[in-house]
Short mmCIF file of C-alpha atoms in Angstrom, two decimals:
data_model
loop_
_atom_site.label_atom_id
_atom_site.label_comp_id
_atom_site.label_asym_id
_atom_site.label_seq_id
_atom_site.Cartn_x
_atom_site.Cartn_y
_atom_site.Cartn_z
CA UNK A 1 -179.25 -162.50 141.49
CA UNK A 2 -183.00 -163.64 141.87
CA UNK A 3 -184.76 -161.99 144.51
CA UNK A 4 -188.67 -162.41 146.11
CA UNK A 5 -190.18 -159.46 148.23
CA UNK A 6 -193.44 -159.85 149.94
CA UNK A 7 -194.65 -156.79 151.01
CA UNK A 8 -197.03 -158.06 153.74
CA UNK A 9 -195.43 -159.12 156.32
CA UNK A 10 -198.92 -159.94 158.50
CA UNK A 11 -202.75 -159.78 156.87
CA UNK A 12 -205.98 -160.68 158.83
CA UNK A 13 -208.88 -161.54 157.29
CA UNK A 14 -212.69 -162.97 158.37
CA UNK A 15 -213.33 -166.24 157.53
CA UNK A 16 -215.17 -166.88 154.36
CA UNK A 17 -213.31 -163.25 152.51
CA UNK A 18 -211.51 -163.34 149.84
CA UNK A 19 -207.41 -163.06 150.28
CA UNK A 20 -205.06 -162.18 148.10
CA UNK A 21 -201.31 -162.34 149.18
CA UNK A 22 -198.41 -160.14 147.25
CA UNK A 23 -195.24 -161.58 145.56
CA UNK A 24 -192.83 -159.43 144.04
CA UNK A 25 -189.49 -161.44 141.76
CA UNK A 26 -186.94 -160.00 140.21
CA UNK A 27 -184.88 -162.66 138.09
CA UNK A 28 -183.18 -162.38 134.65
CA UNK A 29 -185.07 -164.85 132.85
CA UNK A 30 -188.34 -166.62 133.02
CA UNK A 31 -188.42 -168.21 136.66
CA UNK A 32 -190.14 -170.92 138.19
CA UNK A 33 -192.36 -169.22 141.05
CA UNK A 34 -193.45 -171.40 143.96
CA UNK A 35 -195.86 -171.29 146.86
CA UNK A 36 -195.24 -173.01 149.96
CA UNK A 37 -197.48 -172.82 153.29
CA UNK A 38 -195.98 -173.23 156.51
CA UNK A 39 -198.01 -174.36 159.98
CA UNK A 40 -195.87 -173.16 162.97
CA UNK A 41 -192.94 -175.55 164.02
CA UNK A 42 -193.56 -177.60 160.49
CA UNK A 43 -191.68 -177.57 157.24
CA UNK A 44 -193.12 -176.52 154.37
CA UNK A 45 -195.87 -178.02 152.09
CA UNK A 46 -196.21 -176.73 148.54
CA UNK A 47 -199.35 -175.11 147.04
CA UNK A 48 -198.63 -174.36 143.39
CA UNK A 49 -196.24 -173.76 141.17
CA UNK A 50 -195.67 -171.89 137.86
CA UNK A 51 -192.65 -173.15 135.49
CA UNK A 52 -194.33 -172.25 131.75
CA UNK A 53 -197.70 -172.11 129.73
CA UNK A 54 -201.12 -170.75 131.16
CA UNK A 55 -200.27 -167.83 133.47
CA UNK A 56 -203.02 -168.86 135.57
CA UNK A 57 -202.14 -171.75 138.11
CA UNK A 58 -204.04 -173.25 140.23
CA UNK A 59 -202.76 -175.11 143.54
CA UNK A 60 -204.25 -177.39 146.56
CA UNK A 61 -206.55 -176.29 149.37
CA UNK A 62 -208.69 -173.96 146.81
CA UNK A 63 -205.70 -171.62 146.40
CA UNK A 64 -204.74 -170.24 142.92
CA UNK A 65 -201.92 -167.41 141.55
CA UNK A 66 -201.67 -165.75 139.06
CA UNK A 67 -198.25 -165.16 137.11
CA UNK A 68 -198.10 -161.42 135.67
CA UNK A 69 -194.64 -160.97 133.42
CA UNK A 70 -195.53 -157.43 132.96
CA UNK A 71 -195.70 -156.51 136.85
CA UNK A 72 -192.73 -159.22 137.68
CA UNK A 73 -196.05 -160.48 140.09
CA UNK A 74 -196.96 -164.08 141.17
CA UNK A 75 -200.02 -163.06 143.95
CA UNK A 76 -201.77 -165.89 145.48
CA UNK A 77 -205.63 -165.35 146.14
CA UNK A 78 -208.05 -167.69 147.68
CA UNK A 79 -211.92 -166.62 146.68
CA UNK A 80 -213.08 -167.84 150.77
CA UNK A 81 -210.69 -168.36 153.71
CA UNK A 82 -211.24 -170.94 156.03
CA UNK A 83 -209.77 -170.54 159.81
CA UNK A 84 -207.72 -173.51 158.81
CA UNK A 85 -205.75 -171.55 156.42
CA UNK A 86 -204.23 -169.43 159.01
CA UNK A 87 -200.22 -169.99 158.56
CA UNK A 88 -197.13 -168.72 157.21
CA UNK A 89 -196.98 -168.42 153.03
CA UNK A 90 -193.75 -168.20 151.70
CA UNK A 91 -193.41 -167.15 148.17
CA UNK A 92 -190.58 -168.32 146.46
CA UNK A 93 -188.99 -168.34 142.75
CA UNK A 94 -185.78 -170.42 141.41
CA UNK A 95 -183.78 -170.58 138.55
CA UNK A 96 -184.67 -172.54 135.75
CA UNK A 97 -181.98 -175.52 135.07
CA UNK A 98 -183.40 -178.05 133.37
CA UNK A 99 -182.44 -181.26 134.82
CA UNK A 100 -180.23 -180.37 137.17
CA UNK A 101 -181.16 -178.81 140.65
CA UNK A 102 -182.84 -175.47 141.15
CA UNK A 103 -181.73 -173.11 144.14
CA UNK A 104 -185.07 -171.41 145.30
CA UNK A 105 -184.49 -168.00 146.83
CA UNK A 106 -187.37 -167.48 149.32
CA UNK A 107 -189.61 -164.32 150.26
CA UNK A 108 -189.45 -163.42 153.68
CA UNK A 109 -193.14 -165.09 154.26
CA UNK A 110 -196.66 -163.34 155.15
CA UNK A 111 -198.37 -164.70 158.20
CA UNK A 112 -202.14 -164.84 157.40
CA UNK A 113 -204.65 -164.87 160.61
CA UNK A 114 -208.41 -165.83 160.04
CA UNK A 115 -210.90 -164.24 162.46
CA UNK A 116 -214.45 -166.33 163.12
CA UNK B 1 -196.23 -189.18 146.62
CA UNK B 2 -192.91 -187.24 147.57
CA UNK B 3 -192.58 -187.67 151.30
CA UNK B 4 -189.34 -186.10 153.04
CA UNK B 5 -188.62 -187.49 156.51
CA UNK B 6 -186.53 -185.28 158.68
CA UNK B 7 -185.36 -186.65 162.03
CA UNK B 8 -185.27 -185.85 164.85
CA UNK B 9 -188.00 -183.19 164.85
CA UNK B 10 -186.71 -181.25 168.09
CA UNK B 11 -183.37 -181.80 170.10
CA UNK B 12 -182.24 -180.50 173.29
CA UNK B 13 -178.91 -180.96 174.07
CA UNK B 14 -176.18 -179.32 176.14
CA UNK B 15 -172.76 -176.69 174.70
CA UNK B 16 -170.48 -178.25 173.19
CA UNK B 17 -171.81 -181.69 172.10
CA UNK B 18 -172.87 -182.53 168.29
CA UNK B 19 -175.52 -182.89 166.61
CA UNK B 20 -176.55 -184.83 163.75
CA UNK B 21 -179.65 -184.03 161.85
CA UNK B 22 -181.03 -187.15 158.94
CA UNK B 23 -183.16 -186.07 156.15
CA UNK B 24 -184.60 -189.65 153.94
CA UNK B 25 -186.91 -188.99 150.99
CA UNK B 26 -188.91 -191.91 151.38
CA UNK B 27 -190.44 -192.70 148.37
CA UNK B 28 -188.63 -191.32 145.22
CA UNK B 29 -184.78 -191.33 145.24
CA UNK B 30 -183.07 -187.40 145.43
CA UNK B 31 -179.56 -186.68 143.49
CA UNK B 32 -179.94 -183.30 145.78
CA UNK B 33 -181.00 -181.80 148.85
CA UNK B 34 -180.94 -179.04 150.63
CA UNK B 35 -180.50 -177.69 153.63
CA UNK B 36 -182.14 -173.93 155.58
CA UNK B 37 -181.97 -172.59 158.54
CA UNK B 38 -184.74 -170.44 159.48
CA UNK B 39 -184.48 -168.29 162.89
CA UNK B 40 -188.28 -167.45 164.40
CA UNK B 41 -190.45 -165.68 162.21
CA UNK B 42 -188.06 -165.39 159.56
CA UNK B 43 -187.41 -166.69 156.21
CA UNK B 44 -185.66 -169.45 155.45
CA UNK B 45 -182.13 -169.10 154.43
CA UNK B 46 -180.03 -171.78 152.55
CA UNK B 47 -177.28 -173.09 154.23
CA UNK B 48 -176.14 -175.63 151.98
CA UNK B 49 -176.51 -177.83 148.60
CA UNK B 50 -176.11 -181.58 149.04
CA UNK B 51 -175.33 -183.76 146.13
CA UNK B 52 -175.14 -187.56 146.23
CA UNK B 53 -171.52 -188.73 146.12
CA UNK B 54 -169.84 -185.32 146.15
CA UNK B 55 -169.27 -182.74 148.38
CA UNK B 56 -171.25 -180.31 149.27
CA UNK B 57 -171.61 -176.78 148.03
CA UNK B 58 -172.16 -174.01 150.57
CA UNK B 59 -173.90 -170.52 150.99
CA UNK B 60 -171.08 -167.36 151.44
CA UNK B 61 -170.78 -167.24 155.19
CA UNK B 62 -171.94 -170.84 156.39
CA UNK B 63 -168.90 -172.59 158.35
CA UNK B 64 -168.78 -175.95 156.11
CA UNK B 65 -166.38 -177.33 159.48
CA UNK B 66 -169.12 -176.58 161.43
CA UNK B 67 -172.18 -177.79 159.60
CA UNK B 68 -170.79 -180.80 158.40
CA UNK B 69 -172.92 -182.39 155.42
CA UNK B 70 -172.87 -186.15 153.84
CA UNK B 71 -175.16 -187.37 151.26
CA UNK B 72 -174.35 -190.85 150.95
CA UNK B 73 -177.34 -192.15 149.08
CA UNK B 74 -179.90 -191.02 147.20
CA UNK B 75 -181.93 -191.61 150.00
CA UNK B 76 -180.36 -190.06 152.78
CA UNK B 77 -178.85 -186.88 153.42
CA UNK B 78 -177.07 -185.86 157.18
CA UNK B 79 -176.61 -182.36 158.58
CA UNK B 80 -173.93 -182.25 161.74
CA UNK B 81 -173.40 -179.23 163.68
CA UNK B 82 -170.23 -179.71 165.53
CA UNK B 83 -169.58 -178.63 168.85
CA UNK B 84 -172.99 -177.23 168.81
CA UNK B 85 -173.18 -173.81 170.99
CA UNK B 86 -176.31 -171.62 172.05
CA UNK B 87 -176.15 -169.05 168.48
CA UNK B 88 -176.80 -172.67 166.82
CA UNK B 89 -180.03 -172.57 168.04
CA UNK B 90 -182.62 -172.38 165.02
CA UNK B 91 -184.92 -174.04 163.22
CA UNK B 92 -183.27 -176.58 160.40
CA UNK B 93 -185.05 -177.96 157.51
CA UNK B 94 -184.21 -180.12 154.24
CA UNK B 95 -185.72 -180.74 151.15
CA UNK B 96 -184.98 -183.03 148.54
CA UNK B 97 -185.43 -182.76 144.91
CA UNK B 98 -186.62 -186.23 142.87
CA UNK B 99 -183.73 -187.36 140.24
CA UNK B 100 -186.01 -187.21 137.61
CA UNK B 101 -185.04 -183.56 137.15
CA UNK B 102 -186.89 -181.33 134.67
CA UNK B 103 -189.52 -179.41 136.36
CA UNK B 104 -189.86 -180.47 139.62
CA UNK B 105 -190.39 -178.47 143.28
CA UNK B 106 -188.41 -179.15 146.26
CA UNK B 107 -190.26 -181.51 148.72
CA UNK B 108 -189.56 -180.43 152.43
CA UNK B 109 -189.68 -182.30 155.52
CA UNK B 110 -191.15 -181.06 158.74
CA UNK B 111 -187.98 -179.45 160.27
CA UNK B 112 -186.27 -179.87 163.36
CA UNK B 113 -185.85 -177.61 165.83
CA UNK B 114 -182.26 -177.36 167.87
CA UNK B 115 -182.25 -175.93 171.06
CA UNK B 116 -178.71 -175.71 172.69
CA UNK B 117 -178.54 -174.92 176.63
#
């Protein structure tokens, strides 16, 4: 069974660091790895996603991860936070089933704050 | 591109009535969506799978008589929770996945949030 643990549950930074948010799979086979964001009381919107090729992904809103077979890692880093960024992340990774529809098991999310 | 419309986004209603929850992708047609339940500051869990024309396939431990499902076009899926009572309270969201297939993410809507009194 596929699995996603993100160790932080909450992480402040100041605006304008750099962030870097953990995600830990564990999945039998190559996975597709997701990132969504969520804004409270709203669904989610998707940053980036990794299904194959460079390991190196990068997403919307400046944000970029980094997939890392060897560590079963997919962190998400962002080189300068703005306050808007402040939200939930939820990592997430699903089984690959090409063409037919892909059950995403989700992390249990990292709340970023942004101080001025 | 790949706009999920989930309606309504936050119902109040009283123990014992029902509940019916739409979820449209609006601009690309979905063979499947899903649908999660996510209680305050938690993850989200899958309740259910929804496939166009057929019936739905449930998580281990989700009443499928009480959180009736219908996906009756590729358009439009429907979440019901029947005789709605207070532990139904939560946070319900869908997403939809295009019928293209292949390699592509789930697109969610904003969520709607159930309050039972």
């Amino acid at each position: 069974a596929q699995s996603v643990t993100q160790p932080d549950i909450h992480i402040t930074v100041s605006e304008g660091a750099s962030l870097e948010l953990r995600c830990n799979y564990s999945y039998g086979a190559t996975p597709y790895l997701f990132w969504y964001v969520q804004s409270p009381g709203q669904g989610l919107q998707l940053l980036l996603k990794y299904f194959s090729g460079d390991t190196l992904v990068q997403g919307i809103k400046g944000f970029e991860a980094e997939f890392k077979r060897s560590q079963s890692s997919f962190n998400l880093r962002k080189p300068s936070v703005h306050w808007s960024d402040a939200a939930e992340y939820f990592c997430a990774v699903g089984a690959i089933n090409t063409g037919t529809a892909s059950k995403l098991t989700f992390g249990t999310g990292t709340r970023l704050q942004v101080t001025l | 591109g790949a706009v999920v419309s989930q309606h309504p986004s936050w119902v109040i209603c009283k123990s014992g009535t029902s509940v019916k929850i739409e979820c449209r992708s609006l601009d690309f047609q979905a063979t499947t969506m899903f649908w999660y339940r996510q209680f305050p500051k938690q993850s989200l869990m899958l309740m259910a799978t929804s496939n166009e024309g057929s019936k739905a396939t449930y998580e281990q431990g989700v009443e499928k008589d009480k959180f009736l499902i219908n996906h009756a076009s590729l358009t439009l899926s429907t979440l019901t929770v029947t005789s709605a009572h207070p532990e139904d309270s939560s946070f319900y969201i869908c997403s939809a996945l295009n019928r293209q297939g292949g390699n592509q993410p789930q697109h969610f809507g904003d969520g709607t949030r159930l309050s039972i009194l």
